[in-house]
XYZ file of C-alpha atoms in Angstrom:
537
model
C 32.131 17.030 -32.299
C 32.767 14.367 -34.927
C 29.496 12.994 -36.344
C 29.585 10.026 -38.719
C 27.490 9.815 -41.864
C 25.225 7.388 -40.013
C 24.425 10.021 -37.395
C 24.010 12.692 -40.050
C 21.444 10.547 -41.846
C 19.549 9.983 -38.598
C 19.508 13.680 -37.731
C 18.289 14.550 -41.215
C 15.471 12.038 -40.797
C 14.497 13.607 -37.452
C 14.452 17.064 -39.032
C 12.153 15.837 -41.806
C 9.835 14.235 -39.248
C 9.771 17.424 -37.188
C 8.967 19.471 -40.285
C 6.021 17.168 -40.984
C 4.783 17.499 -37.412
C 4.978 21.284 -37.459
C 3.146 21.687 -40.751
C 0.392 19.088 -40.423
C -0.638 18.962 -36.765
C -2.130 21.416 -34.251
C 0.409 23.216 -32.102
C -0.505 21.447 -28.838
C -0.254 17.972 -30.315
C 2.917 18.939 -32.149
C 4.536 19.895 -28.860
C 3.516 16.610 -27.251
C 5.001 14.596 -30.104
C 8.097 16.805 -30.183
C 8.744 16.248 -26.457
C 8.020 12.526 -26.665
C 10.208 12.079 -29.743
C 13.181 14.009 -28.465
C 12.697 12.429 -25.020
C 13.637 9.172 -26.750
C 15.989 10.322 -29.516
C 19.059 12.281 -28.518
C 22.606 12.265 -29.817
C 23.639 9.653 -27.243
C 20.785 7.414 -28.439
C 21.976 7.737 -32.007
C 25.522 6.955 -30.956
C 24.242 3.837 -29.212
C 22.410 2.838 -32.367
C 25.613 3.282 -34.328
C 27.500 0.981 -31.933
C 24.889 -1.694 -32.434
C 24.960 -1.101 -36.193
C 28.716 -1.685 -36.081
C 28.102 -4.915 -34.148
C 26.111 -6.151 -37.130
C 29.410 -6.669 -38.937
C 29.850 -9.696 -36.665
C 28.211 -12.573 -38.487
C 25.964 -14.838 -36.409
C 25.048 -18.263 -37.699
C 22.165 -19.437 -35.501
C 21.394 -23.104 -35.034
C 18.603 -24.584 -37.083
C 15.182 -23.417 -35.927
C 16.522 -20.454 -33.948
C 14.747 -17.351 -35.239
C 15.598 -14.777 -32.555
C 19.224 -14.009 -31.861
C 21.770 -11.261 -31.383
C 25.031 -10.060 -29.919
C 25.640 -8.381 -26.557
C 28.876 -6.432 -26.188
C 30.312 -3.931 -23.753
C 31.033 -0.295 -24.583
C 34.435 -1.312 -25.968
C 32.937 -3.848 -28.347
C 33.957 -6.895 -26.321
C 31.430 -9.735 -26.065
C 29.615 -10.181 -22.746
C 28.874 -13.766 -21.759
C 26.246 -15.226 -19.416
C 23.705 -12.437 -19.946
C 20.144 -13.729 -19.584
C 17.969 -12.821 -22.585
C 14.227 -13.423 -22.945
C 11.307 -13.018 -25.308
C 8.936 -13.024 -22.348
C 8.329 -16.760 -22.514
C 11.731 -18.448 -22.322
C 15.194 -17.449 -21.137
C 18.626 -18.172 -22.603
C 22.126 -16.830 -21.953
C 24.821 -15.386 -24.170
C 27.785 -17.627 -24.932
C 31.481 -16.774 -24.669
C 31.180 -14.787 -27.899
C 28.296 -12.698 -26.532
C 25.755 -14.406 -28.785
C 22.259 -15.450 -27.724
C 19.763 -17.437 -29.764
C 16.329 -18.928 -29.178
C 13.191 -20.149 -30.852
C 10.818 -17.194 -30.633
C 7.467 -17.830 -29.004
C 4.544 -17.351 -31.383
C 3.105 -14.552 -29.210
C 6.427 -12.793 -28.528
C 6.791 -9.224 -29.764
C 9.704 -8.004 -27.629
C 13.219 -9.137 -26.692
C 15.161 -7.982 -23.646
C 18.030 -8.804 -21.324
C 18.457 -9.002 -17.557
C 21.091 -6.399 -16.688
C 24.054 -8.163 -15.045
C 25.190 -6.925 -11.655
C 28.515 -5.543 -12.905
C 26.993 -3.358 -15.632
C 25.142 -0.049 -15.556
C 21.397 0.141 -15.954
C 20.939 1.550 -19.441
C 18.512 4.486 -19.469
C 16.700 6.286 -22.265
C 19.149 9.197 -22.328
C 20.773 11.803 -20.099
C 17.430 13.567 -19.572
C 15.163 10.556 -18.986
C 16.252 7.945 -16.464
C 13.780 5.266 -17.583
C 15.526 1.879 -17.601
C 15.851 0.789 -21.226
C 16.795 -2.836 -21.842
C 14.500 -4.123 -24.593
C 13.702 -3.903 -28.292
C 10.395 -4.349 -30.046
C 10.406 -7.140 -32.618
C 9.975 -5.734 -36.111
C 8.515 -7.732 -38.998
C 10.826 -10.419 -40.320
C 13.902 -9.053 -38.513
C 15.513 -11.798 -36.428
C 18.642 -10.148 -35.040
C 18.688 -7.691 -32.138
C 21.969 -6.529 -30.587
C 22.549 -4.745 -27.282
C 25.421 -2.763 -25.757
C 26.239 -2.671 -22.032
C 28.489 -0.339 -20.044
C 30.583 -1.828 -17.261
C 30.380 -0.292 -13.777
C 33.471 1.339 -12.298
C 33.009 -0.665 -9.092
C 30.554 -3.227 -7.672
C 27.342 -1.856 -6.128
C 26.825 -4.141 -3.153
C 25.471 -1.150 -1.208
C 22.636 0.734 -2.877
C 19.234 2.237 -2.146
C 15.823 1.353 -3.498
C 13.037 3.930 -3.848
C 9.550 2.404 -4.205
C 6.681 4.500 -5.545
C 3.123 3.237 -5.269
C 0.303 4.277 -7.582
C 0.897 7.734 -9.087
C -2.452 7.088 -10.842
C -2.716 10.368 -12.719
C -5.865 11.088 -14.719
C -5.104 14.533 -16.143
C -2.263 16.785 -17.214
C -2.846 18.801 -14.034
C -2.254 15.705 -11.911
C 0.909 14.879 -13.857
C 2.090 18.403 -13.043
C 1.236 17.927 -9.374
C 3.048 14.570 -9.298
C 6.102 16.217 -10.803
C 5.988 19.226 -8.450
C 5.364 17.238 -5.267
C 6.491 13.607 -5.472
C 9.268 13.818 -8.049
C 10.706 17.041 -6.612
C 10.849 15.357 -3.207
C 12.528 12.270 -4.683
C 14.978 14.432 -6.607
C 15.990 16.140 -3.377
C 16.436 12.778 -1.666
C 18.548 11.338 -4.491
C 20.691 14.474 -4.772
C 21.533 14.332 -1.071
C 22.018 10.578 -0.794
C 25.482 9.039 -0.833
C 24.612 5.686 -2.435
C 23.386 4.685 -5.899
C 19.586 4.866 -6.063
C 17.179 2.815 -8.166
C 13.434 3.284 -8.449
C 10.547 0.825 -8.652
C 7.136 2.192 -9.662
C 4.563 -0.329 -8.485
C 1.779 0.028 -11.022
C -1.177 2.257 -11.833
C 1.097 4.789 -13.455
C -2.076 6.442 -14.703
C -5.707 5.947 -13.783
C -7.109 4.497 -17.027
C -5.653 7.387 -19.042
C -3.137 5.674 -21.286
C -2.647 8.870 -23.276
C -0.652 10.118 -20.267
C 1.864 7.250 -20.417
C 4.497 9.175 -22.355
C 4.307 12.257 -20.149
C 4.502 10.056 -17.043
C 7.551 8.299 -18.479
C 9.180 11.698 -18.900
C 8.110 12.880 -15.447
C 9.326 9.750 -13.671
C 12.624 10.165 -15.484
C 13.384 13.671 -14.261
C 15.769 12.444 -11.558
C 19.155 10.846 -12.199
C 17.791 7.654 -10.589
C 17.214 4.805 -13.076
C 13.708 3.498 -12.590
C 11.674 0.414 -13.516
C 7.899 -0.012 -13.654
C 5.291 -2.714 -13.230
C 1.849 -2.662 -14.789
C -1.275 -2.106 -12.666
C -4.950 -2.778 -13.253
C -5.508 0.830 -14.333
C -2.643 0.581 -16.849
C -4.469 -1.964 -19.002
C -6.303 -0.948 -22.138
C -9.986 -1.004 -21.193
C -11.067 -1.089 -24.836
C -9.641 -4.619 -25.155
C -12.030 -7.330 -23.992
C -11.156 -10.852 -22.840
C -7.520 -10.646 -23.914
C -5.082 -9.978 -21.078
C -2.067 -10.079 -23.392
C -3.428 -7.456 -25.783
C -4.682 -5.251 -22.943
C -1.082 -4.683 -21.835
C 0.336 -3.771 -25.244
C -0.141 0.008 -24.981
C 1.696 0.028 -21.659
C 4.455 -2.182 -23.053
C 4.975 0.111 -26.038
C 5.975 2.929 -23.666
C 7.451 1.240 -20.591
C 8.767 -2.078 -21.899
C 8.200 -5.745 -20.976
C 5.667 -6.759 -18.351
C 7.719 -9.611 -16.856
C 11.460 -9.083 -16.583
C 14.418 -9.076 -14.208
C 17.638 -7.233 -13.450
C 20.525 -7.462 -10.992
C 22.168 -5.008 -8.591
C 24.908 -6.030 -6.194
C 23.907 -9.369 -4.680
C 20.217 -8.824 -5.354
C 18.134 -10.234 -8.196
C 14.998 -8.206 -8.970
C 11.974 -9.712 -10.711
C 8.967 -7.787 -12.026
C 5.726 -9.700 -12.608
C 2.433 -8.582 -14.116
C -0.053 -10.037 -11.649
C -3.185 -8.427 -13.079
C -5.096 -10.989 -15.126
C -7.361 -8.736 -17.122
C -10.539 -10.150 -18.648
C -12.718 -7.184 -19.474
C -13.188 -3.433 -19.399
C -13.035 -3.279 -15.616
C -12.830 -6.933 -14.640
C -9.607 -8.505 -13.468
C -8.304 -11.095 -11.061
C -4.984 -11.255 -9.271
C -2.501 -14.003 -9.942
C 0.141 -15.443 -12.214
C -0.450 -17.413 -15.384
C 1.145 -20.803 -15.959
C 3.325 -19.188 -18.641
C 4.595 -16.649 -16.105
C 5.479 -19.371 -13.619
C 7.452 -21.205 -16.294
C 9.217 -17.971 -17.293
C 10.040 -17.220 -13.643
C 11.363 -20.739 -13.117
C 13.700 -20.289 -16.079
C 14.794 -16.808 -15.010
C 15.608 -17.923 -11.463
C 17.515 -20.967 -12.724
C 20.339 -18.607 -13.680
C 20.488 -16.977 -10.216
C 22.832 -18.219 -7.493
C 21.028 -19.405 -4.360
C 23.216 -17.151 -2.190
C 21.481 -14.061 -3.622
C 18.614 -11.999 -2.295
C 15.533 -11.983 -4.545
C 13.097 -9.053 -4.578
C 9.867 -9.634 -6.489
C 7.651 -6.676 -7.280
C 4.154 -6.517 -8.747
C 0.972 -4.475 -8.329
C -1.688 -6.363 -6.343
C -0.677 -7.677 -2.883
C -0.495 -11.431 -2.308
C -1.130 -11.510 1.450
C -3.012 -14.723 2.311
C -5.492 -14.576 -0.554
C -6.573 -18.142 -1.351
C -8.054 -17.178 -4.718
C -4.746 -15.774 -5.979
C -3.837 -17.958 -8.976
C -0.457 -19.711 -8.684
C 0.382 -17.824 -5.481
C 1.914 -20.878 -3.827
C 3.921 -21.789 -6.918
C 5.409 -18.312 -7.269
C 6.400 -18.080 -3.616
C 7.698 -21.634 -3.630
C 10.234 -20.715 -6.304
C 11.821 -18.244 -3.845
C 12.284 -20.550 -0.864
C 15.861 -21.690 -1.547
C 17.399 -18.241 -1.930
C 19.343 -16.603 0.893
C 16.676 -13.949 1.478
C 13.682 -12.439 -0.260
C 11.302 -9.496 -0.059
C 8.069 -8.649 -1.885
C 6.891 -5.221 -3.067
C 3.317 -4.230 -4.004
C 1.048 -1.216 -4.396
C -2.640 -1.043 -5.401
C -4.289 -0.473 -2.021
C -3.848 3.249 -1.283
C -2.898 2.326 2.267
C 0.412 1.297 3.831
C 1.204 -2.039 5.458
C 4.229 -4.206 6.180
C 2.548 -7.593 5.904
C 4.233 -10.784 7.106
C 3.676 -13.764 4.822
C 4.223 -17.067 6.637
C 3.423 -19.729 4.021
C 4.926 -21.274 1.950
C 7.820 -18.955 2.809
C 8.339 -16.455 5.605
C 8.901 -12.981 4.213
C 7.700 -9.402 4.261
C 5.302 -8.134 1.658
C 5.675 -4.361 1.680
C 2.333 -2.922 0.576
C 3.018 0.673 -0.382
C 0.792 3.658 0.158
C 0.039 5.599 -2.995
C 2.018 8.585 -4.184
C -1.368 10.029 -5.146
C -2.812 9.189 -1.726
C -6.584 9.048 -1.990
C -6.536 9.724 -5.733
C -5.065 13.243 -5.530
C -7.960 14.555 -3.427
C -5.715 15.408 -0.466
C -2.291 14.840 1.073
C -3.419 11.504 2.569
C -4.046 7.879 1.773
C -7.249 6.286 3.018
C -5.585 5.016 6.222
C -4.042 8.369 7.124
C -0.610 7.583 5.673
C 0.720 10.737 3.983
C 1.287 10.758 0.238
C 4.856 9.607 -0.279
C 7.211 6.765 -1.134
C 9.337 4.147 0.633
C 13.121 3.923 0.865
C 15.096 0.703 1.395
C 18.839 0.689 1.995
C 20.453 -2.582 0.916
C 23.850 -4.016 1.763
C 24.837 -7.376 0.308
C 21.680 -9.501 0.777
C 20.058 -7.558 3.630
C 17.944 -4.496 4.223
C 19.991 -2.324 6.566
C 17.326 0.365 6.828
C 13.897 1.160 5.510
C 11.600 4.091 6.091
C 8.594 5.832 4.624
C 9.272 9.306 3.241
C 6.211 11.556 3.350
C 6.056 14.026 0.494
C 6.982 17.573 1.553
C 7.785 16.471 5.107
C 11.149 15.795 6.768
C 12.330 12.197 6.992
C 11.580 11.994 10.727
C 7.860 12.688 10.240
C 6.593 9.179 11.001
C 3.780 9.721 13.533
C 0.549 11.720 13.704
C -1.195 12.242 17.074
C -4.798 13.110 17.994
C -6.955 13.099 21.100
C -9.481 10.291 21.030
C -12.528 12.562 21.142
C -11.449 15.003 18.426
C -14.057 15.209 15.674
C -13.057 15.742 12.042
C -15.420 16.581 9.205
C -17.549 19.151 7.453
C -20.816 19.585 5.599
C -21.155 15.860 4.892
C -20.566 14.510 8.373
C -18.117 14.259 11.240
C -15.956 11.366 12.393
C -13.970 10.655 15.530
C -12.024 7.774 17.053
C -14.824 7.349 19.615
C -12.397 7.487 22.512
C -12.229 9.876 25.486
C -10.039 12.979 25.454
C -7.644 11.171 27.788
C -6.826 8.646 25.055
C -4.033 9.572 22.669
C -4.319 8.130 19.159
C -1.022 7.564 17.336
C -1.005 6.675 13.650
C 2.484 5.231 12.954
C 2.211 4.240 9.310
C 5.450 2.324 8.731
C 5.388 0.338 11.984
C 5.958 -3.407 11.884
C 5.934 -6.004 14.702
C 9.539 -5.264 15.700
C 8.966 -1.569 16.352
C 9.003 -0.445 19.984
C 6.374 2.216 20.759
C 6.634 4.126 24.064
C 4.434 6.738 25.731
C 5.816 9.576 27.886
C 3.967 12.126 30.020
C 5.727 15.262 31.248
C 9.058 13.667 30.382
C 8.396 10.434 32.288
C 8.179 7.026 30.595
C 4.747 5.511 31.202
C 4.278 2.364 29.103
C 4.843 0.521 25.840
C 2.001 0.514 23.320
C 0.686 -2.291 21.118
C -0.963 -1.947 17.733
C -4.764 -1.982 17.637
C -6.975 -4.057 15.365
C -7.901 -2.242 12.178
C -9.468 1.141 12.899
C -10.992 3.954 10.896
C -8.572 6.872 10.743
C -10.977 9.694 11.597
C -8.525 12.319 10.335
C -8.477 10.852 6.819
C -12.139 9.862 6.647
C -13.244 13.153 8.178
C -11.657 15.014 5.300
C -12.390 12.684 2.391
C -15.951 11.865 3.388
C -16.984 14.652 5.754
C -15.557 17.519 3.707
C -15.265 16.170 0.157
C -18.302 13.857 0.205
C -16.370 10.884 -1.140
C -17.622 7.313 -0.784
C -17.235 5.984 2.771
C -16.309 2.417 1.829
C -13.678 3.502 -0.723
C -12.038 6.137 1.456
C -11.119 4.234 4.600
C -14.470 4.120 6.354
C -14.795 0.365 6.089
C -13.115 -2.703 4.664
C -9.426 -2.964 3.839
C -8.901 0.806 3.686
C -8.956 1.068 7.469
C -5.697 1.775 9.266
C -3.601 -1.169 10.430
C -1.069 0.887 12.348
C -2.908 2.822 15.064
C -1.704 2.742 18.674
C -3.685 4.006 21.696
C -2.394 5.445 24.971
C -4.651 6.124 27.959
C -3.146 9.008 29.893
C -1.990 8.133 33.386
C -2.210 11.841 34.227
C -5.165 13.440 32.399
C -3.661 16.852 33.142
C -0.225 16.104 31.672
C 1.114 19.207 29.912
C 3.461 17.405 27.524
C 2.723 14.106 25.836
C 5.308 12.291 23.750
C 5.088 9.135 21.672
C 8.450 7.624 20.787
C 8.838 4.951 18.104
C 12.031 2.949 17.620
C 12.155 0.897 14.433
C 13.894 -2.447 13.849
C 17.087 -0.635 12.815
C 17.320 1.549 15.916
C 16.031 4.743 14.289
C 14.038 6.823 16.778
C 11.039 8.958 15.845
C 9.258 11.262 18.275
C 5.982 13.178 18.084
C 4.372 15.529 20.604
C 2.097 17.681 18.435
C -1.601 16.884 18.687
C -3.527 17.514 15.445
C -7.067 18.782 15.924
C -7.960 20.274 12.515
C -7.841 19.271 8.846
C -5.448 21.906 7.506
C -2.683 19.418 6.686
C -5.151 16.976 5.140
C -6.138 19.549 2.548
C -2.744 21.113 1.847
C 0.915 20.905 2.834
């Protein structure tokens, strides 16, 4: 393979750095740095750097006062116009010559672009599928160029994979996340016939920022380009009373905290909605600067597009949520919109009605109840959500439980079954003739039917929030976890439990059938009476 002198110089520099690492650092740390370094620096990365170095031969004469500028070209060196570029505070577009320029904000330390719909999502390299669309500002350097690769064909049909809260706190949990969640996602992506893109909805780690690099590598083990948003546990707890600084460690690994990109006829926006003011203190909301940035970003988006906004902490109807109304109000004129959140460790499809009418999809955690089991606090299995998109509509969405087939959407129990251990027992406090159905992805348009001995009996309606005795029985009764934090009270209760009183108490076969809003049918007849599947797959 032909390698230019530029690449040779880069490779020689890497070799010198590696030699230093091997001779001056302990073996374990050397391996970590080696993996992290080569996870970000491969031949294709160096070739990309060379392209951008070649672009520097194009002279840019910025207007007076413009101190951040650059050139965006395609893989053939042709300029790309109308690309939105930002420093995190303001947004501009490239002109017909592919040039952008702006007055850099005093606090800005990064520059990035919003990937246009007809170009590929750039990723770190062939081994790490982390979306890579930014550059860190360096000293007095004012020019930053980017190269885009045009898609072979438009992607108006694609699939979104949303991952809530991996929240790893140790190398062992990173390994488990890789072996369980990412292996499951890899299998899904490999067997799916549409382009897939991932959104990781915050709390990548659980206050262990030293795991950021290994999580970036682990999340990138599929061929699916993925994007991330910052969560409360991703902030630097050693930084007090400075929300901006508390996000810098995360940004150094994963990129900007507020950004956008485009796929097909959908505009995606990521927002950091954790306003961090202390070691463990934070509020949810959007700063005035974020609202201004969002207003500018959306000004370049056609109103006939779908807009998907994703962030960490759910909006719901929280009155104390700073600038909630302003953020939602900016979405009202677009053809359609959807919201994506994590944070809760339970699953809910919440309908927001004011100031716009839209779904907020609150995602169960990939780690479930903090890696203590196979469950979230509300009984939802550890897993992730899948959304199939065509044009500006969701044509399908479902929850994929880790290590279970796609059609596993319901868990059944008898109402008097008791679950627990040395630290207590819990039940649904219903008679044995009541069937409890936890249907975690249900929304108001689902049709839930009960059958006895093959005969249709009745439709079921969702109950008010209930304690999922299966989940609480294991987390509290067996593991002695805190009742209020593990679904025994408060918001961690289940919001998707359905009850059926048997017409025939002696029925030999009982079936609950769920039909979702897209016509997919899910059936369950097995009654769970022990905690085996709560502890292990």
